[in-house]
Short mmCIF file of C-alpha atoms and ligand atoms in Angstrom, two decimals:
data_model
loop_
_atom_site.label_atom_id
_atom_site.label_comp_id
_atom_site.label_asym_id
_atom_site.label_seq_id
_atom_site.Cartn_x
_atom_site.Cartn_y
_atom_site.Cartn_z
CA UNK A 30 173.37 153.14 17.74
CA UNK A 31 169.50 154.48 18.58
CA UNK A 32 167.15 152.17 18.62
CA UNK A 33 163.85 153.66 19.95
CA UNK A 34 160.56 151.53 21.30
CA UNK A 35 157.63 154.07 21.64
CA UNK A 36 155.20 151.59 23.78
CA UNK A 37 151.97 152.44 25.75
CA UNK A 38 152.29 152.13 29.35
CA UNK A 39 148.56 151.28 29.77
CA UNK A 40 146.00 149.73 28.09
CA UNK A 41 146.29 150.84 24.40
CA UNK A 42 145.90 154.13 23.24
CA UNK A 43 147.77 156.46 25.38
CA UNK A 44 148.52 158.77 22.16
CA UNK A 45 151.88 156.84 20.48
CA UNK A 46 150.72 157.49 16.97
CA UNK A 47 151.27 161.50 18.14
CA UNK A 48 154.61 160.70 19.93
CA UNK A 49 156.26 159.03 17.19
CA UNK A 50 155.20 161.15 14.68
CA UNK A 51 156.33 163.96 16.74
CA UNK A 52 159.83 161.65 17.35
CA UNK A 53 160.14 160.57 13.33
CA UNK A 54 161.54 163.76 12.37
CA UNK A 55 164.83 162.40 13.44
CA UNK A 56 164.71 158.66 12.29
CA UNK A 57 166.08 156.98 9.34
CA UNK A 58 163.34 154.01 9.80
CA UNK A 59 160.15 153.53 11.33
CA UNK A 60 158.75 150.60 12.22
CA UNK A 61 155.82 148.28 13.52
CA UNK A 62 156.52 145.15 15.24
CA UNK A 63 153.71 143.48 16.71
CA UNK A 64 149.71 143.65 16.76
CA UNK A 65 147.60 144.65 13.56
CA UNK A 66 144.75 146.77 12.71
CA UNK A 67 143.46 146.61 15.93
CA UNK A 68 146.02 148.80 16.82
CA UNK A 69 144.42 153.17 15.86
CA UNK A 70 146.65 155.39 15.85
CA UNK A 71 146.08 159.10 15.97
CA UNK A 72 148.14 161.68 13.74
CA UNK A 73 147.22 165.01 13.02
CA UNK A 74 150.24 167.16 11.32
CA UNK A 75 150.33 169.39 8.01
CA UNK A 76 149.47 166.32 6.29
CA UNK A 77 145.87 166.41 7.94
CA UNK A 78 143.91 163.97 10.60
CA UNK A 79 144.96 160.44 10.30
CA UNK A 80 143.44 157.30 12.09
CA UNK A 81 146.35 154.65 11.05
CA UNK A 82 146.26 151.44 11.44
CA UNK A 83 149.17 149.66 10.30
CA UNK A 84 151.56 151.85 8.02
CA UNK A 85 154.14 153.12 10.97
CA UNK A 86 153.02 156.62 11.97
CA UNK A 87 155.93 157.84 11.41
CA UNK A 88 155.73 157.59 7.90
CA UNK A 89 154.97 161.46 7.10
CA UNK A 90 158.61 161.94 8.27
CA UNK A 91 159.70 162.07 4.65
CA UNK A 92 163.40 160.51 4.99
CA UNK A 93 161.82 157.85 7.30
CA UNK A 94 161.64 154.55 5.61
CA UNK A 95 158.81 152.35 6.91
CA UNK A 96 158.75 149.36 7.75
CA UNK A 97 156.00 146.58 8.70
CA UNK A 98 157.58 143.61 10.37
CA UNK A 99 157.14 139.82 9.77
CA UNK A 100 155.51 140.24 13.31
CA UNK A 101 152.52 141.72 12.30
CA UNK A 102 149.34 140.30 10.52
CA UNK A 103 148.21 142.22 7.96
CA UNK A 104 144.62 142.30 6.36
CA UNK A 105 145.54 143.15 2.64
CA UNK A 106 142.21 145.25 2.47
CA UNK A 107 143.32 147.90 5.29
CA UNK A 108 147.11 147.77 3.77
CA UNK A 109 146.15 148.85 0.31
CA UNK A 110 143.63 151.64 1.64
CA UNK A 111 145.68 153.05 3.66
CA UNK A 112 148.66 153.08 1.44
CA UNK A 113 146.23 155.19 -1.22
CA UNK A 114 145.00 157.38 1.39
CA UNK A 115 148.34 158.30 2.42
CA UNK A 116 149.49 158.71 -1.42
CA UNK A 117 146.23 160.32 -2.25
CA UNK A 118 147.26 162.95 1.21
CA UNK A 119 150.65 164.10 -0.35
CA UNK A 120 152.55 161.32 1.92
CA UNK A 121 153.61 159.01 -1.08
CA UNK A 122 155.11 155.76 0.17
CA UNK A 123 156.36 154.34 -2.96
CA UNK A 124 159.77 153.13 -2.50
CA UNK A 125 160.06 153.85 1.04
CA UNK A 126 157.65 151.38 2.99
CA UNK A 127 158.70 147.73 3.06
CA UNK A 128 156.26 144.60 4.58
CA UNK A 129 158.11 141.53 5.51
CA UNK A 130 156.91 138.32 3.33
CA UNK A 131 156.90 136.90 6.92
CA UNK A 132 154.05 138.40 8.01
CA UNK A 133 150.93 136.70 8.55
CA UNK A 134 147.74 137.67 6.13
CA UNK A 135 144.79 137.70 8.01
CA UNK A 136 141.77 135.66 5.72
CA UNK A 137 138.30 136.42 6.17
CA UNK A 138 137.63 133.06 8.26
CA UNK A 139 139.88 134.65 10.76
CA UNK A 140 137.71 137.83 11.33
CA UNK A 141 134.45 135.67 11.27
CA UNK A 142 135.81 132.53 13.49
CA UNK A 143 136.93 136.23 15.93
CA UNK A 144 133.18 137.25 16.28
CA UNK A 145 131.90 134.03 16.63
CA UNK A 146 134.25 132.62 19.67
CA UNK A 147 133.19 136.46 21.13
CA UNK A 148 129.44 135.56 20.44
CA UNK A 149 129.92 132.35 22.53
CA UNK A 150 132.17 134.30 25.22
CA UNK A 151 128.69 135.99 26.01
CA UNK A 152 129.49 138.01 28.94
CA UNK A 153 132.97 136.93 29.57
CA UNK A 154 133.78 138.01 25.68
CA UNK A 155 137.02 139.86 25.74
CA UNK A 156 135.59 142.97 23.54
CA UNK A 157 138.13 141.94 20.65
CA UNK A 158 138.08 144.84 17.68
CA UNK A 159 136.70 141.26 15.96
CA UNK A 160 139.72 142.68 13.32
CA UNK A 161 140.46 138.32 13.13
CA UNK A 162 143.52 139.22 15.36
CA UNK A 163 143.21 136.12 17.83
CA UNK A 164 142.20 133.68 15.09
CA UNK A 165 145.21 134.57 13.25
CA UNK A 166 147.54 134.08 15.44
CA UNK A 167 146.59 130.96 16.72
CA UNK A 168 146.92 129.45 13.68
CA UNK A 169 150.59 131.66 12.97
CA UNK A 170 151.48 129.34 16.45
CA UNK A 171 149.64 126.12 15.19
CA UNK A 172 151.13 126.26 12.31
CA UNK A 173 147.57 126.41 10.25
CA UNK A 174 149.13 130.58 8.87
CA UNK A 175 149.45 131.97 5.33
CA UNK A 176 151.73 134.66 4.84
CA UNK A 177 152.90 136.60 2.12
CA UNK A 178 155.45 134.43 1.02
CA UNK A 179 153.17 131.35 -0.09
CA UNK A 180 151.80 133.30 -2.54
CA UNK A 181 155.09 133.25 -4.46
CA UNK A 182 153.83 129.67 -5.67
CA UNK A 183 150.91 127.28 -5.31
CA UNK A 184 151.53 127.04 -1.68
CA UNK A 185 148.86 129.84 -1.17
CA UNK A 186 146.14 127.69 -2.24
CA UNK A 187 147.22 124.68 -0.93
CA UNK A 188 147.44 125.89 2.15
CA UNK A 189 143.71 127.54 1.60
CA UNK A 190 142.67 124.41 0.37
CA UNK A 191 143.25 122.77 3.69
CA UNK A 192 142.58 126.03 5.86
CA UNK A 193 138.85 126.64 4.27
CA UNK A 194 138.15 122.12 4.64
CA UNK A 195 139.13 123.37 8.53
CA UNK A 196 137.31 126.03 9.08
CA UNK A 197 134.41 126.01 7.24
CA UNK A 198 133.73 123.38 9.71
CA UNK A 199 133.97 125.42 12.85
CA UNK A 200 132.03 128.02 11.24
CA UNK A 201 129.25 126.25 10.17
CA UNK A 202 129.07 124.38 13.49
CA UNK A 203 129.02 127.50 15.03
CA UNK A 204 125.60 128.46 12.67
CA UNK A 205 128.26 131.02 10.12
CA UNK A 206 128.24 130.44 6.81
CA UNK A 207 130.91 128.29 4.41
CA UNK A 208 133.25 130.32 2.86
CA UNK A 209 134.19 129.72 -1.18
CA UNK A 210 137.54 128.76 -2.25
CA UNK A 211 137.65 130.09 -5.67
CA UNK A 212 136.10 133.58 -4.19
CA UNK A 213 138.50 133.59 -1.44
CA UNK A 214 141.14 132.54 -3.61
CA UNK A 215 140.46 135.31 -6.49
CA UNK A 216 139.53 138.06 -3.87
CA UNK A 217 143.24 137.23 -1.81
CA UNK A 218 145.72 136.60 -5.41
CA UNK A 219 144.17 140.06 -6.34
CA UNK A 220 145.19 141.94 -2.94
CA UNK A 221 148.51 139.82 -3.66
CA UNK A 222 149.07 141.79 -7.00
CA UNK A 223 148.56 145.03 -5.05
CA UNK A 224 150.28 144.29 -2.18
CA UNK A 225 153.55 142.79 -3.87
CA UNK A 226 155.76 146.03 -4.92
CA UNK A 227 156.04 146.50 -1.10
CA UNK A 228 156.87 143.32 -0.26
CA UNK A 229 160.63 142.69 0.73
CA UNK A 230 162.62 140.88 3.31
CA UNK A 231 163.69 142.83 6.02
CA UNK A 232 166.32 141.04 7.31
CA UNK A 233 169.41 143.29 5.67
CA UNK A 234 167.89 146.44 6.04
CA UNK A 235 167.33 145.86 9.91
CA UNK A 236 170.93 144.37 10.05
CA UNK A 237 172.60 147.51 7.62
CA UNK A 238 170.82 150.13 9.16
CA UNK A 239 172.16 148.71 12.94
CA UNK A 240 175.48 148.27 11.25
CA UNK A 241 175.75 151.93 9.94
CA UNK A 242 174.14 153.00 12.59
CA UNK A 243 170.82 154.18 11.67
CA UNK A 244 168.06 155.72 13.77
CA UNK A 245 164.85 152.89 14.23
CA UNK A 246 161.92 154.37 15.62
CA UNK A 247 159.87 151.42 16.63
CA UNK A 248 156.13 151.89 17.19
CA UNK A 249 154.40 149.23 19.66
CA UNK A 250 150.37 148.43 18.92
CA UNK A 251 148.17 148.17 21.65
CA UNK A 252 149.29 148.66 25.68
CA UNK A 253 151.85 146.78 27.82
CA UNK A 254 148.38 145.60 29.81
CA UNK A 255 147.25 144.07 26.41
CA UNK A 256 150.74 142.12 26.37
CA UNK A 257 149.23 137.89 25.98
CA UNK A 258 151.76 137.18 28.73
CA UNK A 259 151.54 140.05 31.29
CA UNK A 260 148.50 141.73 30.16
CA UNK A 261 145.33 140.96 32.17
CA UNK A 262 144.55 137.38 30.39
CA UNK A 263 142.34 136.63 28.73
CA UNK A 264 141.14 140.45 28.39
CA UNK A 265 144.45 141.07 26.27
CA UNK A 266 145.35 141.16 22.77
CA UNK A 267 146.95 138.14 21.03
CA UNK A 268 150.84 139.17 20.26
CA UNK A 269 153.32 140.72 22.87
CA UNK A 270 153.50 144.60 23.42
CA UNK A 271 156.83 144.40 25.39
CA UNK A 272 159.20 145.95 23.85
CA UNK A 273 160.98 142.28 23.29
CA UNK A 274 158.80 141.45 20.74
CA UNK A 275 160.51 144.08 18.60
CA UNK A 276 163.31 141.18 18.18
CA UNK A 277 161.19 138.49 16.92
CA UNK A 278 158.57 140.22 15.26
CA UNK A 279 161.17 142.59 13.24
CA UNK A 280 164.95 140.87 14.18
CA UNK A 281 166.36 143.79 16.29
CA UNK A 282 168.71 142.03 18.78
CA UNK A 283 167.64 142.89 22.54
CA UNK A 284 170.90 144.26 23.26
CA UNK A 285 170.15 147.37 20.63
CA UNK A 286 166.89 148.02 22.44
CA UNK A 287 168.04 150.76 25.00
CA UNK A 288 165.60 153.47 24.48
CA UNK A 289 162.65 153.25 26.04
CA UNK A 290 159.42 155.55 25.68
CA UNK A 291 156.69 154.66 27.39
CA UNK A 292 153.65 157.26 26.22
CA UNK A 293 151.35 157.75 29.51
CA UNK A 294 148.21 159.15 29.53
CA UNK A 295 147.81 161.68 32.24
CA UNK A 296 144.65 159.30 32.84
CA UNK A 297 143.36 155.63 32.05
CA UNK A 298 140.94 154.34 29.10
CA UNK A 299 140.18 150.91 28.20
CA UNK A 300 138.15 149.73 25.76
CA UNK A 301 136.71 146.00 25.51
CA UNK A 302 136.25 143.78 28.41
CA UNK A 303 138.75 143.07 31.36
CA UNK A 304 139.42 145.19 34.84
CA UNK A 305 140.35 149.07 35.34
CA UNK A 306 140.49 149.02 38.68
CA UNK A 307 140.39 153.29 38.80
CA UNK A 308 137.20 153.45 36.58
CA UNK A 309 134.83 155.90 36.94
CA UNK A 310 131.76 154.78 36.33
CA UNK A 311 129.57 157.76 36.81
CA UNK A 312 128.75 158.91 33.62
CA UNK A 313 127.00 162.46 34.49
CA UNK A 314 130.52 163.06 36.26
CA UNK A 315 132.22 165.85 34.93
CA UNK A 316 135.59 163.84 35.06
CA UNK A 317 133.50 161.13 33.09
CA UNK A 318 132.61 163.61 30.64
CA UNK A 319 136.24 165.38 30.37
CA UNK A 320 138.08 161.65 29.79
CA UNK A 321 135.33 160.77 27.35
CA UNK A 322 137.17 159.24 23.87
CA UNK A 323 135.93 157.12 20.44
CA UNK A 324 137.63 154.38 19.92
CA UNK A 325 140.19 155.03 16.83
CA UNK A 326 139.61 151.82 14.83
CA UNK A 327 136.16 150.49 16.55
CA UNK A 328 134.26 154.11 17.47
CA UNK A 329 133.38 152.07 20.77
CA UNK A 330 133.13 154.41 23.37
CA UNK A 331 136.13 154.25 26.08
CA UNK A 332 136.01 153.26 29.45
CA UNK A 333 137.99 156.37 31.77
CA UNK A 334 139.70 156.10 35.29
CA UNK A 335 141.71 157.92 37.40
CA UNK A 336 145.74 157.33 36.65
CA UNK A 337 146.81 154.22 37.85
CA UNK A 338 150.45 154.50 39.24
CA UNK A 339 151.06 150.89 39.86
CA UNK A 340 149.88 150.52 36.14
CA UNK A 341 152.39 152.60 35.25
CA UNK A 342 155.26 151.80 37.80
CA UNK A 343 154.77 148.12 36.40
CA UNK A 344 155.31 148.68 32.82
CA UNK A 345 158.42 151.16 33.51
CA UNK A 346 159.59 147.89 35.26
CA UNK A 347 158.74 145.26 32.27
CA UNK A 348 159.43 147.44 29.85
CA UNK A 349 163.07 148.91 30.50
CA UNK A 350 161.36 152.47 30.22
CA UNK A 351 163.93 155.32 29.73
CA UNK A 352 161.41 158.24 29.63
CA UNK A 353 157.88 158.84 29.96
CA UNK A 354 155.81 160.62 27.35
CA UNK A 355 152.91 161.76 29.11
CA UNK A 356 150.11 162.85 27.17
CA UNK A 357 146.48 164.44 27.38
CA UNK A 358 147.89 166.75 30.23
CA UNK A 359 145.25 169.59 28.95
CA UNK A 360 142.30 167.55 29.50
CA UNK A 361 143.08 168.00 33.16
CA UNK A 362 142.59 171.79 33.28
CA UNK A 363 139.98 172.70 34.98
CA UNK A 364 139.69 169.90 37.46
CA UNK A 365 139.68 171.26 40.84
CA UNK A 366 140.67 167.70 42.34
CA UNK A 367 142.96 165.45 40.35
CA UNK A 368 142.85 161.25 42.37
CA UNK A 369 145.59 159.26 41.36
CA UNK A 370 146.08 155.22 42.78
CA UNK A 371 149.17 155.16 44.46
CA UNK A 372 148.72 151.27 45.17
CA UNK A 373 147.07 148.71 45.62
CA UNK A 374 145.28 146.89 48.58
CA UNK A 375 143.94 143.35 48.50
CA UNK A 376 142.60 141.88 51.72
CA UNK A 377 144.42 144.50 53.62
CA UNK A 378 147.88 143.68 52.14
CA UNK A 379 149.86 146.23 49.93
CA UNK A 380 150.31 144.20 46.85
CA UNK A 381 151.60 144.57 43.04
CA UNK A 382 149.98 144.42 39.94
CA UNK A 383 151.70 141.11 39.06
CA UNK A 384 150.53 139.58 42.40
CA UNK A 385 146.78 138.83 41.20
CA UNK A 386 145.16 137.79 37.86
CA UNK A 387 142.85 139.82 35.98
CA UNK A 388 140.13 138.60 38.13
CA UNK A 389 142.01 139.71 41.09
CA UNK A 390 142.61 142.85 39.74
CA UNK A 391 139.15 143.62 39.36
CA UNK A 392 139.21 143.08 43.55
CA UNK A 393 141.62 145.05 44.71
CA UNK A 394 141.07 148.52 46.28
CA UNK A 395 142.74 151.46 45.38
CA UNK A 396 144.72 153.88 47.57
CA UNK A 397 144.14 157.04 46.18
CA UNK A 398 145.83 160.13 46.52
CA UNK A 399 144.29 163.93 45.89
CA UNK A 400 146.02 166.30 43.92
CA UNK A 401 144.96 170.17 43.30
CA UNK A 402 144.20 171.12 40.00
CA UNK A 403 144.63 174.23 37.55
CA UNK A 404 142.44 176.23 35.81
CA UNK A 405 144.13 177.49 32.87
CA UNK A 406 144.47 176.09 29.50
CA UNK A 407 147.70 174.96 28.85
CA UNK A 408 147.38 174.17 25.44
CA UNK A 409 149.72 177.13 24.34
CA UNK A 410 152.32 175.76 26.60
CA UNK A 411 155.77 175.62 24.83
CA UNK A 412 158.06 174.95 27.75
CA UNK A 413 157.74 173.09 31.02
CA UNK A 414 157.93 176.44 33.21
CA UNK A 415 155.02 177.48 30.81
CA UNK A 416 152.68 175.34 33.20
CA UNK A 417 151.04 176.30 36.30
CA UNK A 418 152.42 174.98 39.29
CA UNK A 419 150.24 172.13 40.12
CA UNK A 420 150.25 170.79 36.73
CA UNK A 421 154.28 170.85 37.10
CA UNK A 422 153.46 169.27 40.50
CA UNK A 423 151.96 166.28 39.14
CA UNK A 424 154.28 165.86 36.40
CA UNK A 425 156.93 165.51 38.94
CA UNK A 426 155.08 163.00 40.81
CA UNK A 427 154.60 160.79 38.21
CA UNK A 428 158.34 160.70 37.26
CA UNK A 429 159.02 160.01 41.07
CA UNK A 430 156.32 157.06 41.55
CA UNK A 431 157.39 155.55 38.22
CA UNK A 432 161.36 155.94 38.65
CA UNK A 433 161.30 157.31 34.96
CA UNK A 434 161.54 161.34 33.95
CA UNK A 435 159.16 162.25 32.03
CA UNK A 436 160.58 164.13 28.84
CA UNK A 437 157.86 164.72 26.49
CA UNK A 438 154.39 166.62 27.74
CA UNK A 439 151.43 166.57 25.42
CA UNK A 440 149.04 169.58 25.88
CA UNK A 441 147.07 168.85 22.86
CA UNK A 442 146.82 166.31 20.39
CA UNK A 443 148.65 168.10 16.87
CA UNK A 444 152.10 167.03 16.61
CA UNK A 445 153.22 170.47 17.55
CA UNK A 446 151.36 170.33 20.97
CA UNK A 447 154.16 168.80 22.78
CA UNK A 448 156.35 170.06 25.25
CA UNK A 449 159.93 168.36 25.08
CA UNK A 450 161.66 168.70 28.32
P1 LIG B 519 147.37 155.40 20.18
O1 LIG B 519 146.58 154.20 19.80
O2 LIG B 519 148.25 155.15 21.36
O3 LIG B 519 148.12 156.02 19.04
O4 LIG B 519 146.31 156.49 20.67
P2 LIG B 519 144.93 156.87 19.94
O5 LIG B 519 145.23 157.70 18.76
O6 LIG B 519 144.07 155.68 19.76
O7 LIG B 519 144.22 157.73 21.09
C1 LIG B 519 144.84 158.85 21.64
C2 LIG B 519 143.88 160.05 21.48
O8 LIG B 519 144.39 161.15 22.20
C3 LIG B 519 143.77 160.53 20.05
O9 LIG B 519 142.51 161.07 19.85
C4 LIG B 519 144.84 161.62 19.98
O10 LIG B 519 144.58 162.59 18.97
C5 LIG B 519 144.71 162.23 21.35
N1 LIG B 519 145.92 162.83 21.91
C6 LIG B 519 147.19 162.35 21.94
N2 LIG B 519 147.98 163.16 22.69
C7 LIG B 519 147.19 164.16 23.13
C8 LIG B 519 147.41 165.29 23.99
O11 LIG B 519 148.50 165.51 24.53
N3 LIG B 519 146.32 166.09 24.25
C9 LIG B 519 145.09 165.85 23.71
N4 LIG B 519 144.09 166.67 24.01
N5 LIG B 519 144.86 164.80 22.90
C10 LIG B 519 145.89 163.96 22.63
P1 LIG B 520 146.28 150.84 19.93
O1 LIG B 520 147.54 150.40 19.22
C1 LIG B 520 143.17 149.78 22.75
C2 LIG B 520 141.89 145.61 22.85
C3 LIG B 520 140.48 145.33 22.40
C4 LIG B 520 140.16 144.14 23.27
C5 LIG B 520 141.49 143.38 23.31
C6 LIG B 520 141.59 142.25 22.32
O2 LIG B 520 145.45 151.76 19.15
O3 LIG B 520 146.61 151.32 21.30
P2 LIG B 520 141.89 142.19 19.69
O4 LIG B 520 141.08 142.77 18.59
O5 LIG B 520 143.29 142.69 19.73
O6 LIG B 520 141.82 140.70 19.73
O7 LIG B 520 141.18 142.69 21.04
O8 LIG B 520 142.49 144.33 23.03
N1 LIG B 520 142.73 146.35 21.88
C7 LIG B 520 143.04 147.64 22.00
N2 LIG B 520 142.65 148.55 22.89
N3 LIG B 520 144.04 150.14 21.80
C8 LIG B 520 144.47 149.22 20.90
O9 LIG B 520 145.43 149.47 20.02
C9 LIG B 520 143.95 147.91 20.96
N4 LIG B 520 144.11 146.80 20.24
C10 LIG B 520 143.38 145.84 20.82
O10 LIG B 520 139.63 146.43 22.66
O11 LIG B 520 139.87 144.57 24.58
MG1 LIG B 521 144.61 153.63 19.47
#
């Protein structure tokens, strides 16, 4: 039985599109469980560059079936262009990539009720990817959703009937504009039409695949530090990132989920609002400049610290982690001085991550540790003894501060630039 959760151990984008594309090869499905297109994921293989945002990256994996759980909200827009694009790239889908009729459509009052609340955030906004991500799952847990399967009868304009009297409310209180029913109505039955061959309950296929034993590949969105519950609230994303929510938002048992990867980056971005507490801020610094990364769905500009071992240590914890895949090792060349937070210090106590809020968080001091660097470029590196010393060095140290081996090593990000150990 292999049931595989690929989940960030930071906050979002630590480089799991790569891992389980480089992981899919082996997998009979994969699968996304939580989040939406907020979530960018990275892929470059002989297929090309990809930015995806909710077809499982595993999908060029051409036995892999994949599948979109009733646990993620879909916007039918980003669905149906990224199925072409894939189709149109030589990666047809037909046949082989199923989306629950559980699954929550995001509307367009969703994405603009998402800018407005962040427009009256001001400076406290959280930095959403104003994708309609928080707006639609509030109303998945009020009970105000529409999801695939009301548009199997008139419930899909019932419920819009109600949803637009509702809204259109907020928005125009908010100085927005009211939204049409018969536009949103035409614009949403047409995406229906589009969207329908891939629609199909997932249910059996989960339960058969566990039952013959089947490889699942299951791709988290976002960061364990975006998770709603242990993230730092309220700068965190609005559906769990723990590998748990893989049995809600897809109906794999917690028992199955043994295998752990948590992909690490060999340094910290953020992007949006909320505390880093290794950020560098100087941006002249070469270390500013060498972390320097676009956003994949947003092109926002990420924020860059220092690794963060309590970050780390903390998800291994939450998480169940089994291995770490640590990634973006070769941006590190050339650094003659690698700092890495040990722990953390808040009014001269040692404390954890879980012992403060995210307001906290932004307090606490970090006890930093120097490393020595490497010069070369390790991008050619095919085996761990390929690296230099030091760069094995802090490999090793990571695996013994997070009480997880570390397995996979990316030196570059093409699916071939990974070092399995
Ligand atoms: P995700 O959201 O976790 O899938 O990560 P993103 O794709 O948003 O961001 C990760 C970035 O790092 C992308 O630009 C990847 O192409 C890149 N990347 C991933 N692994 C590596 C690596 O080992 N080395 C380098 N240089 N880049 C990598
Ligand atoms: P992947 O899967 C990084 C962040 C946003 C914002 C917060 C809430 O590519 O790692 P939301 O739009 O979800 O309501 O925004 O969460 N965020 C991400 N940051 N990577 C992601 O996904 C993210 N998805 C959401 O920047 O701070
Ligand atoms: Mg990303």
């Amino acid at each position: 039985m292999t049931v595989i959760a690929v989940i960030g151990s930071q906050w979002g984008d630590e480089g799991k599109g790569k891992a389980v594309d480089f992981l899919a090869e082996r997998a009979d499905y994969v699968a996304r469980f939580n989040g939406g297109n907020n979530a960018g994921h990275t892929v470059i293989n002989e297929f090309g560059t990809f930015k995806i945002h909710l077809v499982p990256s595993g999908i060029f994996a051409k036995n892999a079936v994949g599948l979109i759980g009733g646990g993620v909200v879909v916007d039918p827009s980003v669905l149906i262009e990224e199925i072409e694009m894939l189709n149109k790239s030589g990666v047809n889908v037909d046949g082989r990539l199923w989306v629950s009729p559980r699954s929550h459509v995001i509307m367009p009052y969703h994405k603009i009720l998402d800018g407005l609340y962040e427009e009256a955030k001001g400076k406290g906004a959280t930095g959403t990817t104003r994708r309609g991500i928080g707006p639609v799952f509030a109303d998945k847990v009020s009970y105000n959703g529409i999801r695939w399967t009301d548009f199997t009868s008139d419930m899909f304009e019932q419920r819009l009937e109600v949803q637009l009297t509702l809204k259109n409310k907020i928005i125009t209180a908010l100085g927005g504009e009211a939204l049409e029913f018969n536009k949103v109505r035409d614009e949403y039955r047409a995406y229906y039409g589009k969207v329908k061959p891939y629609l199909k309950e997932l249910f059996s296929i989960v339960q058969d695949g566990l039952k013959a034993d089947k490889t699942f590949l299951l791709e988290q969105a976002m960061g364990s530090f975006l998770d709603t519950d242990w993230g730092t609230y309220p700068f965190v994303t609005a559906s769990t990132t723990i590998p748990s929510a893989a049995t809600a938002g897809l109906g794999i048992p917690p028992k199955y989920i043994q295998n752990v990867v948590g992909v690490t980056k060999a340094y910290t971005t953020r992007v949006g609002g909320g505390p880093l507490p290794t950020e560098i801020h100087d941006t002249e610094s070469e270390v500013y400049k060498k972390f320097g990364e676009v956003a994949a769905t947003t092109g926002r500009i990420r924020r860059v610290g220092w690794l963060d071992l309590e970050i780390v240590r903390t998800a291994a914890q939450l998480s169940g982690m089994t291995e770490i895949c640590l990634t973006k090792l070769d941006i590190l060349s050339g650094l003659k001085e690698i700092q890495v937070c040990t722990q953390y210090k808040f009014n001269g106590q040692t404390i954890r991550y879980a012992d403060v809020d995210a307001y906290g968080l932004d307090e606490v001091e970090c006890m930093y540790e120097s490393f020595p660097g490497w010069s070369e470029d390790i991008s050619k590196a095919k085996t761990f003894e390929d690296l230099p010393a030091n760069a094995q060095k802090y490999v090793k140290m990571i695996e013994e501060a997070a009480g997880v081996p570390v397995k996979m090593i990316g030196v570059g990000p093409a699916r071939d630039e990974t070092i399995r150990r």
